[in-house]
Amino acid sequence: QAKKSGKNQSTYFTEILENSIIKKNNIQEILRYSIKNKRFRLLYQPQVDVLTGEIIGFEALIRLKDHSISPNEFITIAEEKGLIGKIGRFVIEEAIRQLSKWKEKGLDLKPIAINFSAKQLNDKAIIKYIEELLKRYDIPPQYLDIEITESILLDDDCEAINFINRLKGMGVKVSLDDFGTGYSSLKYLSKFPVDKMKLDKSFIDQYLNESGKKIIKQLILLAEAFDLDVVVEGVETIEQVRLLQKLKCKIIQGYYFSKPLEAKEISEIYTKKFDVGV
Ligand code: C2E
Ligand code: MG
Ligand code: MG
Ligand code: MG
């Protein structure tokens, strides 16, 4: 009996493993197809000043045009399979092109933040690529904000710091994304010459308990001590907005104000002032 069930169990795990490999290969095929046929698009999520209710910038978030696979899932596979370079280049050009479209419409430019994977450092011409696109579309560099995570420092500290310094030398902004989800965040904070720190949603999710509140408060103070702007991500309720206002947090990104939207929809709310109740 035991032997029998043992065998069943191992068959079961083999099946799970096989299914996950098949799934991964499928997604890999979808990604190759999407790269070849340009089947990606960007959505834009507003970042809101909690004192004035004004939109101060956007984060660009990638989507597949033909599938509803989440970026958390397909970006990881793209990184594993060596496909992130091309996808990353698409994101950079698309964001800069969008900036130039808004500029042509006569709107006051607001920065767009893009997510940058550590693996994109393998793309040795990436800095030059960014520089040339900014020039070609005539966009001042401070309107591009590059979000990195501390994982970029894991492989090669020097290369990552060199990369950040070159971006900053050009005038491009750099943000530290998902702050607090890694394991050596404090050490990295002192190493990274970044402009902005994005507090992960996991912190705001704990805003109701006292220790959660204390942690958010201390993280905001920490950022201040390092002279960094803070963006709190994943804010979904008015109670969370109130708490963050009380803690002197200035910028919020979350469903409470807006989900990620199509560029067209953003054009309609570009100058909107959200109600922040003050
Ligand atoms: P992230 O950079 O931390 O982006 C924030 C994620 O939180 C986005 O998920 C956004 O839609 C979601 N979000 C924002 N506000 C709220 C909220 O109030 N509630 C909840 N539940 N979620 C909220 P999304 O678009 O699914 O992206 C997931 C992750 O995929 C991103 O996390 C980023 O790590 C990665 N990603 C997305 N686009 C790109 C890209 O163009 N390049 C790279 N390398 N990674 C990307
Ligand atoms: Mg991000
Ligand atoms: Mg994040
Ligand atoms: Mg994330």
Short mmCIF file of C-alpha atoms and ligand atoms in Angstrom, two decimals:
data_model
loop_
_atom_site.label_atom_id
_atom_site.label_comp_id
_atom_site.label_asym_id
_atom_site.label_seq_id
_atom_site.Cartn_x
_atom_site.Cartn_y
_atom_site.Cartn_z
CA GLN A 1 0.00 0.00 0.00
CA ALA A 2 2.71 2.45 1.07
CA LYS A 3 4.82 1.48 -1.90
CA LYS A 4 1.90 1.98 -4.21
CA SER A 5 1.05 5.44 -2.94
CA GLY A 6 4.73 6.39 -3.05
CA LYS A 7 4.83 5.54 -6.68
CA ASN A 8 1.68 7.50 -7.35
CA GLN A 9 3.12 10.48 -5.60
CA SER A 10 6.29 10.49 -7.63
CA THR A 11 4.27 10.18 -10.83
CA TYR A 12 2.23 13.10 -9.60
CA PHE A 13 5.30 15.29 -9.06
CA THR A 14 6.77 14.26 -12.39
CA GLU A 15 3.56 15.39 -14.00
CA ILE A 16 3.62 18.74 -12.23
CA LEU A 17 7.22 19.21 -13.31
CA GLU A 18 6.44 18.24 -16.90
CA ASN A 19 3.45 20.56 -16.98
CA SER A 20 5.48 23.46 -15.69
CA ILE A 21 8.18 22.81 -18.28
CA ILE A 22 5.58 22.66 -21.02
CA LYS A 23 4.02 25.86 -19.74
CA LYS A 24 7.38 27.60 -19.64
CA ASN A 25 8.19 26.48 -23.16
CA ASN A 26 4.80 27.74 -24.33
CA ILE A 27 5.39 31.13 -22.79
CA GLN A 28 8.85 31.19 -24.32
CA GLU A 29 7.28 30.57 -27.75
CA ILE A 30 4.70 33.28 -27.12
CA LEU A 31 7.49 35.68 -26.19
CA ARG A 32 9.54 34.88 -29.30
CA TYR A 33 6.47 35.38 -31.46
CA SER A 34 5.58 38.62 -29.66
CA ILE A 35 9.09 40.00 -30.05
CA LYS A 36 9.16 39.17 -33.75
CA ASN A 37 5.72 40.64 -34.41
CA LYS A 38 5.86 43.51 -31.92
CA ARG A 39 2.95 42.20 -29.86
CA PHE A 40 3.74 44.09 -26.64
CA ARG A 41 2.22 47.28 -25.32
CA LEU A 42 2.72 49.56 -22.34
CA LEU A 43 0.16 50.70 -19.81
CA TYR A 44 0.81 53.75 -17.66
CA GLN A 45 -0.03 54.11 -13.98
CA PRO A 46 -0.17 57.62 -12.49
CA GLN A 47 1.96 58.62 -9.53
CA VAL A 48 0.04 61.16 -7.50
CA ASP A 49 1.20 63.98 -5.22
CA VAL A 50 -0.83 63.41 -2.05
CA LEU A 51 -0.80 67.07 -1.11
CA THR A 52 -2.07 68.55 -4.38
CA GLY A 53 -3.70 65.54 -6.07
CA GLU A 54 -1.68 66.23 -9.21
CA ILE A 55 -0.17 63.52 -11.37
CA ILE A 56 3.60 63.96 -11.12
CA GLY A 57 4.63 61.06 -13.35
CA PHE A 58 3.84 57.56 -14.55
CA GLU A 59 5.16 54.04 -14.35
CA ALA A 60 5.12 52.12 -17.64
CA LEU A 61 4.02 48.50 -17.21
CA ILE A 62 4.33 45.98 -20.00
CA ARG A 63 1.55 43.76 -21.31
CA LEU A 64 1.29 41.12 -24.02
CA LYS A 65 -1.18 42.18 -26.70
CA ASP A 66 -2.57 38.70 -27.34
CA HIS A 67 -2.39 37.02 -23.93
CA SER A 68 -3.26 37.78 -20.34
CA ILE A 69 -0.12 36.26 -18.84
CA SER A 70 1.10 38.56 -16.08
CA PRO A 71 4.44 40.35 -16.48
CA ASN A 72 5.66 38.84 -13.22
CA GLU A 73 5.42 35.50 -14.96
CA PHE A 74 6.62 36.26 -18.47
CA ILE A 75 9.40 38.69 -17.51
CA THR A 76 10.98 35.99 -15.32
CA ILE A 77 10.89 33.56 -18.24
CA ALA A 78 12.21 36.23 -20.63
CA GLU A 79 15.13 36.73 -18.24
CA GLU A 80 15.83 33.00 -18.01
CA LYS A 81 15.66 32.45 -21.75
CA GLY A 82 17.77 35.42 -22.77
CA LEU A 83 14.83 37.33 -24.28
CA ILE A 84 14.72 40.28 -21.89
CA GLY A 85 17.23 42.36 -23.88
CA LYS A 86 14.92 42.80 -26.84
CA ILE A 87 11.82 43.29 -24.69
CA GLY A 88 13.72 45.83 -22.60
CA ARG A 89 14.71 47.79 -25.69
CA PHE A 90 11.09 47.86 -26.84
CA VAL A 91 10.02 49.26 -23.44
CA ILE A 92 12.63 52.00 -23.52
CA GLU A 93 11.80 53.14 -27.04
CA GLU A 94 8.04 52.94 -26.52
CA ALA A 95 8.20 55.03 -23.32
CA ILE A 96 10.38 57.69 -24.94
CA ARG A 97 8.11 57.72 -28.00
CA GLN A 98 5.13 58.25 -25.68
CA LEU A 99 6.88 61.17 -24.01
CA SER A 100 7.39 62.76 -27.41
CA LYS A 101 3.72 62.22 -28.31
CA TRP A 102 2.56 63.98 -25.16
CA LYS A 103 5.07 66.73 -25.83
CA GLU A 104 3.74 67.17 -29.37
CA LYS A 105 0.24 67.50 -27.94
CA GLY A 106 1.49 70.49 -26.03
CA LEU A 107 1.21 68.83 -22.62
CA ASP A 108 3.73 69.67 -19.90
CA LEU A 109 6.04 66.68 -19.77
CA LYS A 110 5.88 64.38 -16.76
CA PRO A 111 8.47 61.65 -16.20
CA ILE A 112 7.85 58.05 -17.20
CA ALA A 113 9.46 55.34 -15.09
CA ILE A 114 10.35 52.08 -16.77
CA ASN A 115 11.32 48.79 -15.15
CA PHE A 116 14.83 47.63 -15.90
CA SER A 117 15.88 44.05 -15.35
CA ALA A 118 19.34 43.25 -13.97
CA LYS A 119 19.83 40.93 -16.95
CA GLN A 120 19.61 43.91 -19.29
CA LEU A 121 23.11 44.83 -18.17
CA ASN A 122 24.23 42.08 -20.56
CA ASP A 123 23.16 44.45 -23.34
CA LYS A 124 26.44 46.30 -23.55
CA ALA A 125 25.15 49.06 -25.81
CA ILE A 126 22.15 49.85 -23.62
CA ILE A 127 23.40 53.23 -22.37
CA LYS A 128 24.16 54.35 -25.88
CA TYR A 129 20.75 53.11 -26.99
CA ILE A 130 19.01 55.21 -24.32
CA GLU A 131 21.13 58.25 -25.12
CA GLU A 132 20.40 58.07 -28.84
CA LEU A 133 16.66 57.61 -28.35
CA LEU A 134 16.44 60.61 -26.03
CA LYS A 135 18.27 62.64 -28.67
CA ARG A 136 16.23 61.33 -31.59
CA TYR A 137 12.90 62.06 -29.89
CA ASP A 138 14.23 65.27 -28.37
CA ILE A 139 13.34 64.38 -24.78
CA PRO A 140 15.27 65.92 -21.86
CA PRO A 141 16.82 62.99 -19.92
CA GLN A 142 15.21 63.86 -16.57
CA TYR A 143 11.86 62.69 -17.95
CA LEU A 144 13.10 59.13 -18.09
CA ASP A 145 13.22 57.32 -14.76
CA ILE A 146 14.80 53.87 -14.62
CA GLU A 147 13.54 51.50 -11.94
CA ILE A 148 16.01 48.91 -10.77
CA THR A 149 15.84 46.42 -7.94
CA GLU A 150 18.65 45.48 -5.60
CA SER A 151 19.05 42.21 -7.53
CA ILE A 152 21.05 44.29 -10.01
CA LEU A 153 23.83 44.48 -7.41
CA LEU A 154 23.95 40.77 -6.72
CA ASP A 155 25.96 39.71 -9.75
CA ASP A 156 28.41 42.51 -10.09
CA ASP A 157 28.41 45.52 -7.80
CA CYS A 158 30.86 47.54 -9.85
CA GLU A 159 29.10 47.04 -13.13
CA ALA A 160 25.75 48.03 -11.63
CA ILE A 161 27.10 51.11 -9.89
CA ASN A 162 28.93 52.11 -13.04
CA PHE A 163 25.67 51.74 -14.96
CA ILE A 164 23.75 53.90 -12.49
CA ASN A 165 26.46 56.54 -12.51
CA ARG A 166 26.43 56.71 -16.29
CA LEU A 167 22.65 57.13 -16.32
CA LYS A 168 22.88 59.85 -13.70
CA GLY A 169 25.71 61.48 -15.62
CA MET A 170 23.36 61.74 -18.58
CA GLY A 171 20.65 63.24 -16.37
CA VAL A 172 18.38 60.18 -16.37
CA LYS A 173 16.64 59.48 -13.03
CA VAL A 174 17.11 56.19 -11.18
CA SER A 175 14.68 54.63 -8.70
CA LEU A 176 15.09 51.69 -6.39
CA ASP A 177 11.99 49.53 -6.90
CA ASP A 178 10.39 47.07 -4.47
CA PHE A 179 12.39 48.48 -1.61
CA GLY A 180 12.29 46.26 1.44
CA THR A 181 11.53 42.98 -0.30
CA GLY A 182 15.17 41.93 -0.64
CA TYR A 183 17.48 40.92 2.14
CA SER A 184 20.19 43.55 2.38
CA SER A 185 18.23 46.62 1.56
CA LEU A 186 20.01 48.94 3.95
CA LYS A 187 23.45 48.07 2.72
CA TYR A 188 22.33 48.60 -0.87
CA LEU A 189 20.70 51.88 -0.08
CA SER A 190 24.04 53.35 0.93
CA LYS A 191 25.72 51.92 -2.18
CA PHE A 192 23.14 52.96 -4.73
CA PRO A 193 23.33 56.56 -5.87
CA VAL A 194 19.58 56.62 -6.65
CA ASP A 195 17.05 59.48 -6.69
CA LYS A 196 13.97 57.70 -5.49
CA MET A 197 12.87 54.76 -3.41
CA LYS A 198 9.70 52.82 -4.09
CA LEU A 199 8.20 51.10 -1.07
CA ASP A 200 6.75 47.74 -1.94
CA LYS A 201 3.05 47.04 -1.60
CA SER A 202 3.76 44.48 1.12
CA PHE A 203 4.42 47.37 3.53
CA ILE A 204 1.21 49.22 2.86
CA ASP A 205 -0.69 45.95 3.20
CA GLN A 206 0.33 45.96 6.87
CA TYR A 207 -0.69 49.53 7.57
CA LEU A 208 -3.45 48.51 9.98
CA ASN A 209 -1.30 46.91 12.63
CA GLU A 210 0.88 49.04 14.86
CA SER A 211 4.21 47.50 13.90
CA GLY A 212 3.34 47.78 10.20
CA LYS A 213 2.65 51.47 10.72
CA LYS A 214 5.96 51.97 12.54
CA ILE A 215 7.87 50.29 9.74
CA ILE A 216 6.32 52.50 7.06
CA LYS A 217 7.06 55.57 9.15
CA GLN A 218 10.69 54.59 9.66
CA LEU A 219 11.19 53.76 5.99
CA ILE A 220 9.92 57.19 5.00
CA LEU A 221 12.32 58.78 7.49
CA LEU A 222 15.13 56.60 6.20
CA ALA A 223 14.54 57.75 2.64
CA GLU A 224 14.52 61.34 3.84
CA ALA A 225 17.85 60.82 5.58
CA PHE A 226 19.30 59.63 2.27
CA ASP A 227 17.69 62.57 0.50
CA LEU A 228 15.52 60.32 -1.63
CA ASP A 229 11.98 60.84 -2.86
CA VAL A 230 9.61 58.11 -1.75
CA VAL A 231 6.83 56.52 -3.74
CA VAL A 232 4.51 54.17 -1.90
CA GLU A 233 3.11 51.46 -4.18
CA GLY A 234 -0.07 49.47 -3.98
CA VAL A 235 -2.25 52.02 -2.19
CA GLU A 236 -5.86 50.94 -2.52
CA THR A 237 -7.90 52.68 0.18
CA ILE A 238 -8.58 56.19 1.45
CA GLU A 239 -7.48 55.07 4.93
CA GLN A 240 -4.07 54.21 3.52
CA VAL A 241 -3.88 57.59 1.80
CA ARG A 242 -4.73 59.35 5.07
CA LEU A 243 -2.09 57.44 7.00
CA LEU A 244 0.56 58.21 4.38
CA GLN A 245 -0.34 61.89 4.41
CA LYS A 246 0.11 61.84 8.16
CA LEU A 247 3.50 60.18 7.77
CA LYS A 248 4.57 62.93 5.33
CA CYS A 249 4.75 60.62 2.35
CA LYS A 250 4.49 62.74 -0.80
CA ILE A 251 3.91 60.39 -3.72
CA ILE A 252 1.47 57.51 -4.03
CA GLN A 253 0.96 54.98 -6.80
CA GLY A 254 -1.97 52.62 -6.49
CA TYR A 255 -5.41 51.50 -7.53
CA TYR A 256 -6.97 54.02 -5.14
CA PHE A 257 -6.10 56.71 -7.66
CA SER A 258 -5.78 54.71 -10.84
CA LYS A 259 -4.99 51.34 -12.33
CA PRO A 260 -2.43 51.20 -15.14
CA LEU A 261 -4.15 52.72 -18.22
CA GLU A 262 -3.73 52.95 -21.99
CA ALA A 263 -1.81 56.01 -23.20
CA LYS A 264 -5.03 57.29 -24.77
CA GLU A 265 -6.87 57.14 -21.45
CA ILE A 266 -3.96 58.86 -19.73
CA SER A 267 -4.19 61.74 -22.22
CA GLU A 268 -7.71 62.37 -20.93
CA ILE A 269 -6.70 62.61 -17.25
CA TYR A 270 -3.22 64.04 -17.81
CA THR A 271 -3.95 67.33 -16.06
CA LYS A 272 -6.61 66.01 -13.70
CA LYS A 273 -6.35 66.70 -10.00
CA PHE A 274 -7.35 63.76 -7.85
CA ASP A 275 -9.32 64.40 -4.69
CA VAL A 276 -6.90 63.98 -1.80
CA GLY A 277 -9.25 65.40 0.77
CA VAL A 278 -7.20 68.39 1.89
P1 C2E B 1 6.48 46.64 -10.14
O1 C2E B 1 7.50 47.32 -10.97
O2 C2E B 1 6.68 46.66 -8.69
O3 C2E B 1 5.10 47.31 -10.57
C1 C2E B 1 4.02 47.51 -9.71
C2 C2E B 1 2.97 46.44 -9.88
O4 C2E B 1 1.95 46.64 -8.90
C3 C2E B 1 2.27 46.47 -11.22
O5 C2E B 1 1.89 45.12 -11.55
C4 C2E B 1 1.01 47.29 -10.90
O6 C2E B 1 -0.05 47.08 -11.80
C5 C2E B 1 0.70 46.76 -9.54
N1 C2E B 1 -0.09 47.71 -8.74
C6 C2E B 1 -0.06 49.06 -8.72
N2 C2E B 1 -0.91 49.57 -7.83
C7 C2E B 1 -1.52 48.52 -7.25
C8 C2E B 1 -2.54 48.40 -6.23
O7 C2E B 1 -3.05 49.37 -5.68
N3 C2E B 1 -2.92 47.13 -5.89
C9 C2E B 1 -2.38 46.03 -6.48
N4 C2E B 1 -2.83 44.85 -6.10
N5 C2E B 1 -1.42 46.11 -7.43
C10 C2E B 1 -1.01 47.33 -7.81
P2 C2E B 1 2.13 44.52 -13.00
O8 C2E B 1 1.84 45.54 -14.05
O9 C2E B 1 1.41 43.23 -13.05
O10 C2E B 1 3.69 44.26 -13.02
C11 C2E B 1 4.27 43.33 -12.15
C12 C2E B 1 5.78 43.40 -12.18
O11 C2E B 1 6.26 42.98 -13.47
C13 C2E B 1 6.35 44.78 -11.96
O12 C2E B 1 6.34 45.09 -10.58
C14 C2E B 1 7.73 44.61 -12.54
O13 C2E B 1 8.57 43.97 -11.62
C15 C2E B 1 7.46 43.67 -13.71
N6 C2E B 1 7.33 44.49 -14.94
C16 C2E B 1 6.25 45.12 -15.45
N7 C2E B 1 6.57 45.76 -16.60
C17 C2E B 1 7.89 45.53 -16.83
C18 C2E B 1 8.80 45.92 -17.86
O14 C2E B 1 8.48 46.67 -18.80
N8 C2E B 1 10.09 45.45 -17.74
C19 C2E B 1 10.49 44.66 -16.70
N9 C2E B 1 11.79 44.25 -16.66
N10 C2E B 1 9.66 44.30 -15.71
C20 C2E B 1 8.36 44.72 -15.77
MG MG B 2 8.38 49.09 -10.99
MG MG B 3 7.53 47.75 -7.27
MG MG B 4 7.65 43.98 -8.40
#
